[in-house]
XYZ file of C-alpha atoms in Angstrom:
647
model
C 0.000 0.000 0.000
C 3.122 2.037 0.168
C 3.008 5.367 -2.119
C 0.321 3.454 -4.224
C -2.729 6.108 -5.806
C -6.002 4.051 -5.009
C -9.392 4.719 -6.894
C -12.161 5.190 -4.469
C -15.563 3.360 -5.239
C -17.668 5.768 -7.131
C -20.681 5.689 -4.716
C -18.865 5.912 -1.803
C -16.216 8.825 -2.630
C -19.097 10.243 -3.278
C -20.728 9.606 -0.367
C -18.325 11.187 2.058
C -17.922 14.658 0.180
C -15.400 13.701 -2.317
C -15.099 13.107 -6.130
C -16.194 10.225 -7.935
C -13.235 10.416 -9.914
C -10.875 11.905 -7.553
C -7.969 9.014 -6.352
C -7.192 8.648 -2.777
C -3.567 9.444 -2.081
C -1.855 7.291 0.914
C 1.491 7.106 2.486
C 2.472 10.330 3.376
C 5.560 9.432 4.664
C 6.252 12.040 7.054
C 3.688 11.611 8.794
C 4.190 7.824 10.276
C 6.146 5.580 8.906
C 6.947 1.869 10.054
C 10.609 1.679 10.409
C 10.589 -1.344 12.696
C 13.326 -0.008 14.989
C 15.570 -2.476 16.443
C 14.950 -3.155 20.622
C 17.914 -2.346 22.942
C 19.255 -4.607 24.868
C 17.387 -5.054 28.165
C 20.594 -3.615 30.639
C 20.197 -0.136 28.644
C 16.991 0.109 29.068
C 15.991 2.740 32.457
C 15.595 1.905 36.137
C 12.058 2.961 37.175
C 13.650 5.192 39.710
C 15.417 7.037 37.148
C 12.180 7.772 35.383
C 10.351 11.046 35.741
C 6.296 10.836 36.361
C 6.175 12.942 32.562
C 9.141 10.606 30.794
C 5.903 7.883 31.672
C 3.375 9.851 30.850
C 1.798 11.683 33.999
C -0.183 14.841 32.945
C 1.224 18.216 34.259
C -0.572 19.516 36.835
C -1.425 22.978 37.990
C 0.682 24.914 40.122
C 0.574 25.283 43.777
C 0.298 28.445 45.758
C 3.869 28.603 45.173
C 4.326 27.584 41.770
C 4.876 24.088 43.032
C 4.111 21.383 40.175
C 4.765 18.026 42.890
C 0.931 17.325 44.134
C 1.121 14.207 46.785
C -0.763 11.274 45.659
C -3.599 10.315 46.704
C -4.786 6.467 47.363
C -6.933 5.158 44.231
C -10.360 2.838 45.493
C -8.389 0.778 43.175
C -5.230 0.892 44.156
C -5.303 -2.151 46.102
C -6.846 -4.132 43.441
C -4.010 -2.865 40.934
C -0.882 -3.167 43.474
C -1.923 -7.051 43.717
C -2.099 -7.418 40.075
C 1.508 -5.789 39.664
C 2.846 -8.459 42.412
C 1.305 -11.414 40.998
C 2.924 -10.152 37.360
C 6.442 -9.837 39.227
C 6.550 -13.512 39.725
C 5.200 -14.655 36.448
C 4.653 -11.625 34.153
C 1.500 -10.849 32.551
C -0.410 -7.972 31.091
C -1.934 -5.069 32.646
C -4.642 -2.843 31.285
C -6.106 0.341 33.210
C -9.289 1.597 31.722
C -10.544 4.863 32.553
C -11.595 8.473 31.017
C -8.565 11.268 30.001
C -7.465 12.534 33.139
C -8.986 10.123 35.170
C -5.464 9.011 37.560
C -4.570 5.859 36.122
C -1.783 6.907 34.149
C -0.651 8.401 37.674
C -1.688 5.170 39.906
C 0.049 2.713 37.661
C 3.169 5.213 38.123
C 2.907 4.786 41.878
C 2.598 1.272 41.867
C 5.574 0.535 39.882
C 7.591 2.981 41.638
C 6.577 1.319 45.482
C 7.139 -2.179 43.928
C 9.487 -2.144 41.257
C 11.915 0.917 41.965
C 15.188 -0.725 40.738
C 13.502 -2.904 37.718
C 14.355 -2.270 34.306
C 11.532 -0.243 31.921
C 10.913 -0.150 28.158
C 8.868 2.517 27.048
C 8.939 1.587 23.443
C 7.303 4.004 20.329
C 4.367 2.828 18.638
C 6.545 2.137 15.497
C 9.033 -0.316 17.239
C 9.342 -3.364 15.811
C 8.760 -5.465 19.345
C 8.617 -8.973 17.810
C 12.562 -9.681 18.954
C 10.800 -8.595 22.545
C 10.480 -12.414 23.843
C 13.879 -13.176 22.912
C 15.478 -9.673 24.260
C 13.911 -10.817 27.915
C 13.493 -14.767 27.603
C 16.383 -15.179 30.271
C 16.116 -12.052 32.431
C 16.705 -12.554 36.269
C 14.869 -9.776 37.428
C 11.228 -8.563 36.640
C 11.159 -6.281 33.694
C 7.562 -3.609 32.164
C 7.033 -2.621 29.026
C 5.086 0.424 29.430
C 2.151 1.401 27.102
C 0.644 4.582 27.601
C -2.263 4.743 25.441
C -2.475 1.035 24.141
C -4.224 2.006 21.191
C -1.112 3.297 19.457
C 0.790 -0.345 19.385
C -2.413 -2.521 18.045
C -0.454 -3.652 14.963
C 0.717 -6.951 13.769
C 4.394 -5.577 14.676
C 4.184 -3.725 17.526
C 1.512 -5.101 20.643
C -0.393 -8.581 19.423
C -1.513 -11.746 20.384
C 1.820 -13.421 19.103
C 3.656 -11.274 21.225
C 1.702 -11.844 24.389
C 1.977 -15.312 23.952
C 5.741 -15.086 23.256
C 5.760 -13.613 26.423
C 3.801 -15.957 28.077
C 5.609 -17.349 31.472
C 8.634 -14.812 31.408
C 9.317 -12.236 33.912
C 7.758 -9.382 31.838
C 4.825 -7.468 32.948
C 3.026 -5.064 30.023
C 1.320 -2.378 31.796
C -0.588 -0.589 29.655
C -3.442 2.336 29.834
C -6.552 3.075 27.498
C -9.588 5.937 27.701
C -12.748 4.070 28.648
C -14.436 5.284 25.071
C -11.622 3.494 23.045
C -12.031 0.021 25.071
C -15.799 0.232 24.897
C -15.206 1.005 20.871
C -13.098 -2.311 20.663
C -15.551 -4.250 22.860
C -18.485 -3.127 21.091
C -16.799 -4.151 17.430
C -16.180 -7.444 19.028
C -19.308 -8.199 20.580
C -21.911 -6.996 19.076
C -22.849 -5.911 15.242
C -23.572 -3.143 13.194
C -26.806 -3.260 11.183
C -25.247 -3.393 7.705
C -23.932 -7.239 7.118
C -20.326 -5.959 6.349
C -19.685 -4.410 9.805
C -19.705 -7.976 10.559
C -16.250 -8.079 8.405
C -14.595 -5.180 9.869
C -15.378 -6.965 13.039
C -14.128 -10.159 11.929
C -10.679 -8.402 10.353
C -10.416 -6.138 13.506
C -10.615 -9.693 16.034
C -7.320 -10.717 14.524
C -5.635 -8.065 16.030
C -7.055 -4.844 18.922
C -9.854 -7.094 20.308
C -7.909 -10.038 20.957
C -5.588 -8.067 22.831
C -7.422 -6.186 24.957
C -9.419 -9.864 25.984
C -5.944 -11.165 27.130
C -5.455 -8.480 29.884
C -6.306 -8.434 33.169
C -8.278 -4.825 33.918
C -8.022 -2.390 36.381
C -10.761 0.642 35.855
C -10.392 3.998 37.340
C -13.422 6.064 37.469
C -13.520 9.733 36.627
C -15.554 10.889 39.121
C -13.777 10.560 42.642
C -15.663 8.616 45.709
C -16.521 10.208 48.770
C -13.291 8.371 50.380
C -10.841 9.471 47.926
C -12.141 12.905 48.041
C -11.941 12.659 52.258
C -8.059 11.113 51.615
C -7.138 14.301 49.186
C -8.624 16.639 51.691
C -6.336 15.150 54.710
C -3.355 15.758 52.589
C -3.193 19.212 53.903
C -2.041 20.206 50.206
C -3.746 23.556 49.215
C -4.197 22.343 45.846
C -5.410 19.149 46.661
C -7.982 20.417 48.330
C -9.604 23.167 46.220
C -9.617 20.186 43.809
C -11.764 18.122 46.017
C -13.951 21.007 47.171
C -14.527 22.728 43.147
C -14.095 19.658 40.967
C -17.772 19.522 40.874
C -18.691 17.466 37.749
C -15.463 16.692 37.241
C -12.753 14.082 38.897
C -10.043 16.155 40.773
C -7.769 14.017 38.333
C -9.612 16.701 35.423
C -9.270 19.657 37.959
C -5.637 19.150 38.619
C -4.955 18.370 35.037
C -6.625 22.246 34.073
C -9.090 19.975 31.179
C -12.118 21.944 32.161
C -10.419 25.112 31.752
C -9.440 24.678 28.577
C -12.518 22.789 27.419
C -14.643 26.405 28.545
C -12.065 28.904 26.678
C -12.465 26.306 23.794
C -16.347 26.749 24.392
C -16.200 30.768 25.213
C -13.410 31.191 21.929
C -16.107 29.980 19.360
C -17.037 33.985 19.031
C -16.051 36.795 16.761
C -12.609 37.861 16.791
C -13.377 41.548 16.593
C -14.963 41.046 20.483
C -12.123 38.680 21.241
C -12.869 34.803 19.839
C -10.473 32.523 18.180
C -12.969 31.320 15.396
C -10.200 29.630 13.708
C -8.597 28.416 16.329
C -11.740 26.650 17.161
C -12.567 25.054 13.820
C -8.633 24.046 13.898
C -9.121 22.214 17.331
C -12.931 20.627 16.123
C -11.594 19.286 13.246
C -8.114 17.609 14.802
C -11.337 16.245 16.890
C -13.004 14.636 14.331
C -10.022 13.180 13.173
C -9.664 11.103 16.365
C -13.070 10.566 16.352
C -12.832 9.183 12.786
C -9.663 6.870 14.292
C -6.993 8.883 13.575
C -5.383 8.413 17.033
C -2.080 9.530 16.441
C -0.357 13.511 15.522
C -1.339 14.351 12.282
C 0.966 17.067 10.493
C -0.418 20.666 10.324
C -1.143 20.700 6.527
C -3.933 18.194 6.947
C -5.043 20.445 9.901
C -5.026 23.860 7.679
C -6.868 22.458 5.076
C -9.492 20.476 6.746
C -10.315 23.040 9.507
C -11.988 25.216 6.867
C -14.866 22.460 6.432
C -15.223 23.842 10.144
C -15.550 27.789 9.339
C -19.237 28.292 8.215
C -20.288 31.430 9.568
C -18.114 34.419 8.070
C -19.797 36.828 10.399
C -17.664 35.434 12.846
C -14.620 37.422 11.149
C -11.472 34.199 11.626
C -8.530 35.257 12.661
C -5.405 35.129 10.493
C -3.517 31.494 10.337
C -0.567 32.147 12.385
C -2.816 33.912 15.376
C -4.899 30.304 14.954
C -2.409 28.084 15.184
C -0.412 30.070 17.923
C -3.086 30.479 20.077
C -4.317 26.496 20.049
C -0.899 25.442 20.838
C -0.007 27.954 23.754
C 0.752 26.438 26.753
C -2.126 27.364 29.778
C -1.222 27.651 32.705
C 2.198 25.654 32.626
C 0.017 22.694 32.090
C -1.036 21.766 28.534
C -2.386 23.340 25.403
C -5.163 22.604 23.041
C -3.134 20.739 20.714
C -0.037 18.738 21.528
C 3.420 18.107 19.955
C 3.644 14.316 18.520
C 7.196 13.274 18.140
C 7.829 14.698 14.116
C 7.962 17.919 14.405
C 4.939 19.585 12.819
C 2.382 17.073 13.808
C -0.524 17.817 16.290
C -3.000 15.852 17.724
C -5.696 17.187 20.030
C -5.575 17.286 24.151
C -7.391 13.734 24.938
C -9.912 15.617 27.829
C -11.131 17.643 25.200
C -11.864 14.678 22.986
C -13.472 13.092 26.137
C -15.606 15.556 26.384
C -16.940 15.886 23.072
C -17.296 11.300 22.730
C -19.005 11.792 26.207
C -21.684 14.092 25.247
C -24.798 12.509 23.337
C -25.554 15.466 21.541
C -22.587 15.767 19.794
C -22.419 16.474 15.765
C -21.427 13.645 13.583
C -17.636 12.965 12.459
C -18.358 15.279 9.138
C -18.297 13.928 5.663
C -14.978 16.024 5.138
C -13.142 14.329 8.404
C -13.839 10.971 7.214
C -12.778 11.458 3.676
C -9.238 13.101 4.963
C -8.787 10.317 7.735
C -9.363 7.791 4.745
C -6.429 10.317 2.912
C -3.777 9.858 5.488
C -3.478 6.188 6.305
C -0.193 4.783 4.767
C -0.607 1.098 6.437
C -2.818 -1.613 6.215
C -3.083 -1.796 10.088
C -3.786 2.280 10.621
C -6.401 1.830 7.282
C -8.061 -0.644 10.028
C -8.330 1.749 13.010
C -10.860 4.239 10.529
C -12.712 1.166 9.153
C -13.350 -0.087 12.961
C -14.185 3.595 13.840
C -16.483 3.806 10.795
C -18.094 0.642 11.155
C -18.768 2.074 15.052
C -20.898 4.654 14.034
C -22.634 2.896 11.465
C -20.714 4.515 7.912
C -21.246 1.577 6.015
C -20.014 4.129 2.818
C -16.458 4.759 4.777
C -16.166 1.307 5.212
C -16.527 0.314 1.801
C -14.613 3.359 0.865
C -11.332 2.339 2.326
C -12.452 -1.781 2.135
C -10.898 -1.474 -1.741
C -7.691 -0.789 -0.580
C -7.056 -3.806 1.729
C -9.091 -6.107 -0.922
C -6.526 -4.993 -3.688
C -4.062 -5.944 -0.835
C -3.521 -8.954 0.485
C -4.107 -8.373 4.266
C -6.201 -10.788 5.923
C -10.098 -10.351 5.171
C -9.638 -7.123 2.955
C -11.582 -9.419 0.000
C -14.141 -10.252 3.109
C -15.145 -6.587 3.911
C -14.730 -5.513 -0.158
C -16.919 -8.199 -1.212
C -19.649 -7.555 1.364
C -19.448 -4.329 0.919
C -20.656 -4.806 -2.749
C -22.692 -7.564 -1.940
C -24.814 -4.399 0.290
C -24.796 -2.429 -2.137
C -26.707 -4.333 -5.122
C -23.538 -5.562 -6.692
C -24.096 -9.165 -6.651
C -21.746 -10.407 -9.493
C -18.885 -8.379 -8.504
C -19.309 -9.322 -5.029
C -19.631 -13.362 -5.807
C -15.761 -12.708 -6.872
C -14.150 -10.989 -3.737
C -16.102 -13.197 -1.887
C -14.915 -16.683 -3.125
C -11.657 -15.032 -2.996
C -12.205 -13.939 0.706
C -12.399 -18.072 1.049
C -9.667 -18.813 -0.961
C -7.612 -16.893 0.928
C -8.785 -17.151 4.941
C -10.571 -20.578 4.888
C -13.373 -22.008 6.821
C -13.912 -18.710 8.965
C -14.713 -16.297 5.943
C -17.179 -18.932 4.894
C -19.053 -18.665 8.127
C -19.010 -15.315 8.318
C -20.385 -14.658 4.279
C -23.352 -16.984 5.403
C -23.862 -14.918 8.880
C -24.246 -12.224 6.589
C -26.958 -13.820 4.740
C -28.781 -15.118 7.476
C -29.160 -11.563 9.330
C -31.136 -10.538 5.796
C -33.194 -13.819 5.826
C -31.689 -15.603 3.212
C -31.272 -18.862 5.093
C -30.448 -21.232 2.414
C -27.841 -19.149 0.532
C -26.519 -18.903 4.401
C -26.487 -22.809 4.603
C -24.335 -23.339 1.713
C -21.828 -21.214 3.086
C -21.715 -22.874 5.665
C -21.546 -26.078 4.383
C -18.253 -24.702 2.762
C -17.141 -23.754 6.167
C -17.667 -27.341 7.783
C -16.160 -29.142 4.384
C -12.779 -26.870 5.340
C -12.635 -26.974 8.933
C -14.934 -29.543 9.917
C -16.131 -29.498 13.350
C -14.639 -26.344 14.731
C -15.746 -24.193 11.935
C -19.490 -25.771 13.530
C -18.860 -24.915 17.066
C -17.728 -21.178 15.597
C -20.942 -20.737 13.164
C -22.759 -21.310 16.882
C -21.156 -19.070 18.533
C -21.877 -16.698 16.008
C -25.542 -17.217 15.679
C -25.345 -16.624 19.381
C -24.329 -13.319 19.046
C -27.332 -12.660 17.348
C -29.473 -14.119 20.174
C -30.250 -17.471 17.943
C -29.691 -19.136 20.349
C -31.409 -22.455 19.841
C -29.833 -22.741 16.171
C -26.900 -21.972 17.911
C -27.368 -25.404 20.069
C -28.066 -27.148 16.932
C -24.795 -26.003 15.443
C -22.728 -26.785 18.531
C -24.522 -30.297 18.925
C -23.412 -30.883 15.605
C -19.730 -30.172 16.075
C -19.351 -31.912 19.335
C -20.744 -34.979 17.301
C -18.637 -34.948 14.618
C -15.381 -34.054 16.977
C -14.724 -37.610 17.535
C -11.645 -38.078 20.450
C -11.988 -34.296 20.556
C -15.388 -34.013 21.616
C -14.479 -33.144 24.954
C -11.805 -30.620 24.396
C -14.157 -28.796 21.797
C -16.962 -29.060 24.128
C -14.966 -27.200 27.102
C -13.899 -24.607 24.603
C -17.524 -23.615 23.777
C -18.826 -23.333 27.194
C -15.909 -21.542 28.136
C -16.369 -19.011 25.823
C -19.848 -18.940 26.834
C -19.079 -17.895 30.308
C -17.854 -14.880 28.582
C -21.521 -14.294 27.459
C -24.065 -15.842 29.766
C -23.004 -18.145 33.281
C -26.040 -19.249 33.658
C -26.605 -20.182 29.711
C -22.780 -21.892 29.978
C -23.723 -24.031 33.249
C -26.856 -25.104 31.071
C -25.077 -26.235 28.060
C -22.024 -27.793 29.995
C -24.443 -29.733 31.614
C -26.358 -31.138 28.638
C -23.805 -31.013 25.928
C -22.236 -34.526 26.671
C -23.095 -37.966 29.084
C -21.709 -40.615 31.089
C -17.814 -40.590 32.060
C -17.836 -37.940 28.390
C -19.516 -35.733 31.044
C -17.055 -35.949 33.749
C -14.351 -35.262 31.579
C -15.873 -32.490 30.211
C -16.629 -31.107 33.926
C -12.765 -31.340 35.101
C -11.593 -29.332 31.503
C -13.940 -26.667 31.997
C -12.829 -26.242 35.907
C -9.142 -26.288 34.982
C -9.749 -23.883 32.385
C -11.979 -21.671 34.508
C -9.325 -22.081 37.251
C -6.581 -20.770 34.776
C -8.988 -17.601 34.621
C -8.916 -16.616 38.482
C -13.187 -17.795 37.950
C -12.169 -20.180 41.133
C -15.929 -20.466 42.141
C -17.164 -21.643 39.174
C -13.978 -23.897 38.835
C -14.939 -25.518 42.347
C -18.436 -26.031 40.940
C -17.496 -28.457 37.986
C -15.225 -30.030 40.218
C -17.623 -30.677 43.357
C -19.667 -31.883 40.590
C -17.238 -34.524 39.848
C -16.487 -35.030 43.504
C -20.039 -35.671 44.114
C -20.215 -38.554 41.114
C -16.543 -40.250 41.623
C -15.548 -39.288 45.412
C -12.744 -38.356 47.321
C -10.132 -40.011 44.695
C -11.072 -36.816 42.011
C -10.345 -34.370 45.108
C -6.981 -35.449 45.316
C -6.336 -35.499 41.741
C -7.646 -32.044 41.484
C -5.244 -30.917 44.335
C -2.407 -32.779 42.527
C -3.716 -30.876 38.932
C -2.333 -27.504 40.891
C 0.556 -28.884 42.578
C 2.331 -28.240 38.959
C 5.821 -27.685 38.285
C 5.758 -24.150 37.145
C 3.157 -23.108 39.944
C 1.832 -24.153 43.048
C -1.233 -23.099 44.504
C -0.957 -24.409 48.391
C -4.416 -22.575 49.286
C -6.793 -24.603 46.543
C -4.487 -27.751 47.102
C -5.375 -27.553 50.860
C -8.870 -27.402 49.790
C -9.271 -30.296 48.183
C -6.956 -32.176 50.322
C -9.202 -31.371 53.441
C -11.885 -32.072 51.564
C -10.793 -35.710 50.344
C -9.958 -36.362 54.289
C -13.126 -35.176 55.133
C -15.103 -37.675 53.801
C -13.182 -40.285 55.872
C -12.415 -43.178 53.160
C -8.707 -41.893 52.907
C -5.869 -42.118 55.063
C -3.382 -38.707 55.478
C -0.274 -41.141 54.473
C -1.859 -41.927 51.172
C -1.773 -37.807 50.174
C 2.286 -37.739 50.788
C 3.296 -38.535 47.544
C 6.904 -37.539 46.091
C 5.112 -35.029 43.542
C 3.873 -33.348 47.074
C 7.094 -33.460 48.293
C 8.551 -31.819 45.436
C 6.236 -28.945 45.247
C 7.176 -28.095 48.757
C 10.726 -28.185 48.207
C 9.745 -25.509 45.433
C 8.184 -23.487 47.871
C 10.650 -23.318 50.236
C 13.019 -22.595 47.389
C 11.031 -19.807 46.320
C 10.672 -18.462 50.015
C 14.473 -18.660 50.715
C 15.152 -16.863 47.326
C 12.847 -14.223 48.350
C 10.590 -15.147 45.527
C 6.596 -14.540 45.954
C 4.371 -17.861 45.166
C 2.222 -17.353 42.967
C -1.185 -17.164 44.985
């Protein structure tokens, strides 16, 4: 896609304020390019110690009385909840994710918590265009805990930066991603990848957008921070005696004293009292400059975007000439002066030249239901400045959010003429919607040539939505003939989604029958995912999906694997289940199951343990076994190295 002219689909350019004819130019290659930087070495990389809170992203805050910037922290409601997910990733690594609005602390909190627990460790704060794939080797045999730290995860969702290949790389080393995201962009990702949009090709921007964001962001363990402050937290910033603290607590009002401290509602009322004539003292301009480097993030541009897109888009913005705009250079001066030694309306990215909008203000404007639409303009120049595959993906997913079925289909001819996975998918169904059957026919058999067994099952969820239910069963038939019984348990999941679900029993029935040896295995794997949905649908199912000893087997995979998820309720509940049927024998294989040699779990051992002994037909000698033995010895091993177990 690299410096390659692309003609838009007539309709659609259209559509979205351009011209039919008019070519889409991408790659402008000062604006972000992929470079794949090489990773130092991990002893290069900073202590946390010798970090400062704005090197790791901490928001300036307003002065003190004195001109002071240091405000003392105050404890987080979650704090405690987030410290003991930062020890438990010490011992074994893991990733992180703290979900909350612009300016809501947890950019702050996650600060604190590394620097009480991990003052000495080494950090990598990588840039979104690293190439971290050599990551896993770089820190495969570290002895001491190392973070990667991801301010704003959105900027590393690409297949070379932050993806599921890399988390699993990482899986069981001594590397803990901590990572932070704004509430609206999670709920945009989670709303993509569980739910639909009402046109049938959403459901292939959804499908393309699962190999990568989405999948992510369903590995991490979450920590939320809420905007608004509690009546504790506001009591703890008051006893801090700080001045500043506490006009925060007593005026924040509306707003967290995260905001207040961080001066957003300030600047979001001069934006507000600004949109006036300049001859009575407005920054018209100024105004249109910041709306429209607004509606670029909005339209998933989520990264600086140089100053020439900026100058010619913000006139889209400038409809009432009464309102006399200020030259350029007053404009663009005033929306990047610094208030109050805090922040300014737009920010510096990290090429000089590029801006991209204070996040509080975009907050404020995703926040508030009344809102006007991304404009046609905004879309059409997001579409303009993508020069990857992966950053073409962030407008589709933002398009498909807000229902711009013609945005989508306006940038799905660029990945279709690529070949990134399920660009012929979304192209095809894009025509398919819009009445161009024989056209369509042709991306789509392509979009199974080239990804298999799931673009099949998606092509017929896309019929069955309109009602065409036999065209729908023929794709799936295709589906099933290239991935057999998987590709059935998926097409029920799927019709779940859409609240079908007894056709969605029908399908999973049918894959669990033709799994063979791997009946039980598949079986776990759909009511696991269905805990994800529904509990109380997933206990149903896992109760009725198989019989006999098939049953019991099923039971103790779907504990283990709900164990493996920190669900240790539900986990007992399969396993009491099995208790119940086989007796104190499956207790003490249970407690041996977590007496493993990578982590032992002496509190849900015990458990079952005392529960085998408790029903009196074993003997305490009979539990001893050398495996037991060992497991201790790892303990103790762990305790005299100073090592924390893992639970």
């Amino acid at each position: 896609m690299n410096g390659k002219k692309v003609q838009a689909n007539a309709d659609a350019a259209v559509a979205i304020g351009g011209d039919a004819n008019a070519p889409i130019f991408t790659n402008p290659k000062f604006y972000v390019t992929q470079s794949e930087k090489s990773l130092r070495s991990v002893e290069t990389w900073p202590r946390v110690k010798d970090l400062t809170d704005l090197e790791l992203g901490v928001h300036r805050s307003l002065p003190g009385p004195s001109g002071e910037q240091a405000i003392p922290y105050v404890l987080r409601d979650a704090d405690r909840e987030l410290r003991e997910a930062v020890r438990s990733g010490m011992a074994d690594g893991g990733f992180l994710l703290l979900v909350g609005d612009s300016t809501a602390g947890k950019t702050r909190s996650a600060v604190q918590a590394i620097r009480s627990l991990l003052p000495s460790n080494r950090v990598l704060i990588p840039d979104p265009e690293d190439d971290l794939r050599e990551l896993p080797d770089l820190v495969s045999n570290v002895a001491d805990p190392v973070i990667v730290w991801l301010d704003d995860l959105e900027r590393y969702l690409s297949a070379n930066s932050v993806s599921v290949s890399l988390l699993a790389g990482l899986k069981g080393s001594k590397t803990l991603l901590m990572a932070t995201i704004r509430d609206h962009v999670y709920d945009m990702y989670e709303d993509v990848s569980r739910s639909y949009s009402p046109f049938d090709f959403g459901q292939a921007v959804d499908y393309l957008h699962l190999q990568s964001g989405a999948r992510v962001l369903n590995a991490a363990r979450l920590v939320r921070f809420d905007r608004i402050w509690s009546a504790d937290e506001l009591a703890r910033a008051e006893s801090t005696g700080d001045a500043l603290l506490i006009a925060a607590a007593e005026s924040s009002g509306p707003h967290g004293v995260a905001e207040y401290l961080a001066a957003g509602p300030k600047l979001h009322h001069e934006l507000v009292r600004a949109n006036r004539s300049s001859s009575s003292g407005g920054h018209p301009r100024g105004v249109a400059l910041v709306t429209a480097a607004i509606d670029l993030v909005r339209a998933g541009v989520r990264w600086p975007v140089p100053v020439s897109f900026l100058q010619e888009l913000h006139q889209y913005y400038l409809t009432d000439p009464a309102l006399r705009p200020e030259p350029w250079d007053s404009a663009l001066q005033w929306v990047t002066a610094v208030r109050l030694g805090v922040t300014s309306m737009l920010l510096p990215g990290a090429i000089d030249g590029a801006w991209y909008p204070f996040e509080y203000l975009v907050d404020v404007v995703e926040r508030d239901e009344d809102s006007q639409s991304v404009t046609d303009q905004a879309w059409k120049t997001a579409l303009s400045i993508t020069d990857t595959n992966e950053t073409l993906l962030h407008i589709l997913v933002a398009a498909t959010h807000v229902d711009r079925a013609d945005v989508v289909l306006a940038g799905a001819k660029e990945l279709a003429a690529s070949d990134f996975q399920g660009g012929a998918l979304v192209y095809g169904l894009g025509l398919r919607s819009s009445g161009k059957s024989d056209e369509a026919e042709v991306w789509l058999q392509r979009a199974v040539d080239r990804e298999g067994a799931e673009a099949a099952g998606i092509i017929g969820v896309a019929h069955h939505v309109k009602g065409e239910r036999d065209a729908a069963e023929l794709w799936w038939d295709k589906a099933v003939q290239l991935e057999g019984a998987s590709a059935s348990a998926k097409i029920g999941m799927w019709l779940r989604k859409y609240d079908e679900l007894d056709l969605a029993r029908s399908w999973w029935k049918r894959a669990i029958a033709a799994a063979g040896d791997n009946r039980r295995v598949l079986a776990s794997q759909i009511v696991v995912e269905l805990y994800e949905i529904d509990p109380t649908e997933a206990r149903l199912f896992c109760d009725q999906a198989l019989s006999g000893d098939d049953a019991l087997l099923l039971w103790v995979l779907v504990g283990y694997s709900l164990y493996e998820r920190e669900t240790r309720e539900e986990a007992r509940y399969w396993w009491r289940r099995v208790f119940d049927r086989r007796g104190p024998e499956s207790a003490l294989d249970f407690g041996k199951l977590l007496m493993r040699e990578d982590r032992v779990d002496l509190q849900e051992f015990a458990y079952w343990v005392d529960l085998a002994l408790s029903s009196g037909k074993l003997q305490p000698d009979s539990i001893i076994t050398p495996g037991f033995l060992t497991a201790l010895n790892q303990v103790i091993a762990r305790m005299k190295e100073g090592r924390p177990d893992n639970r």
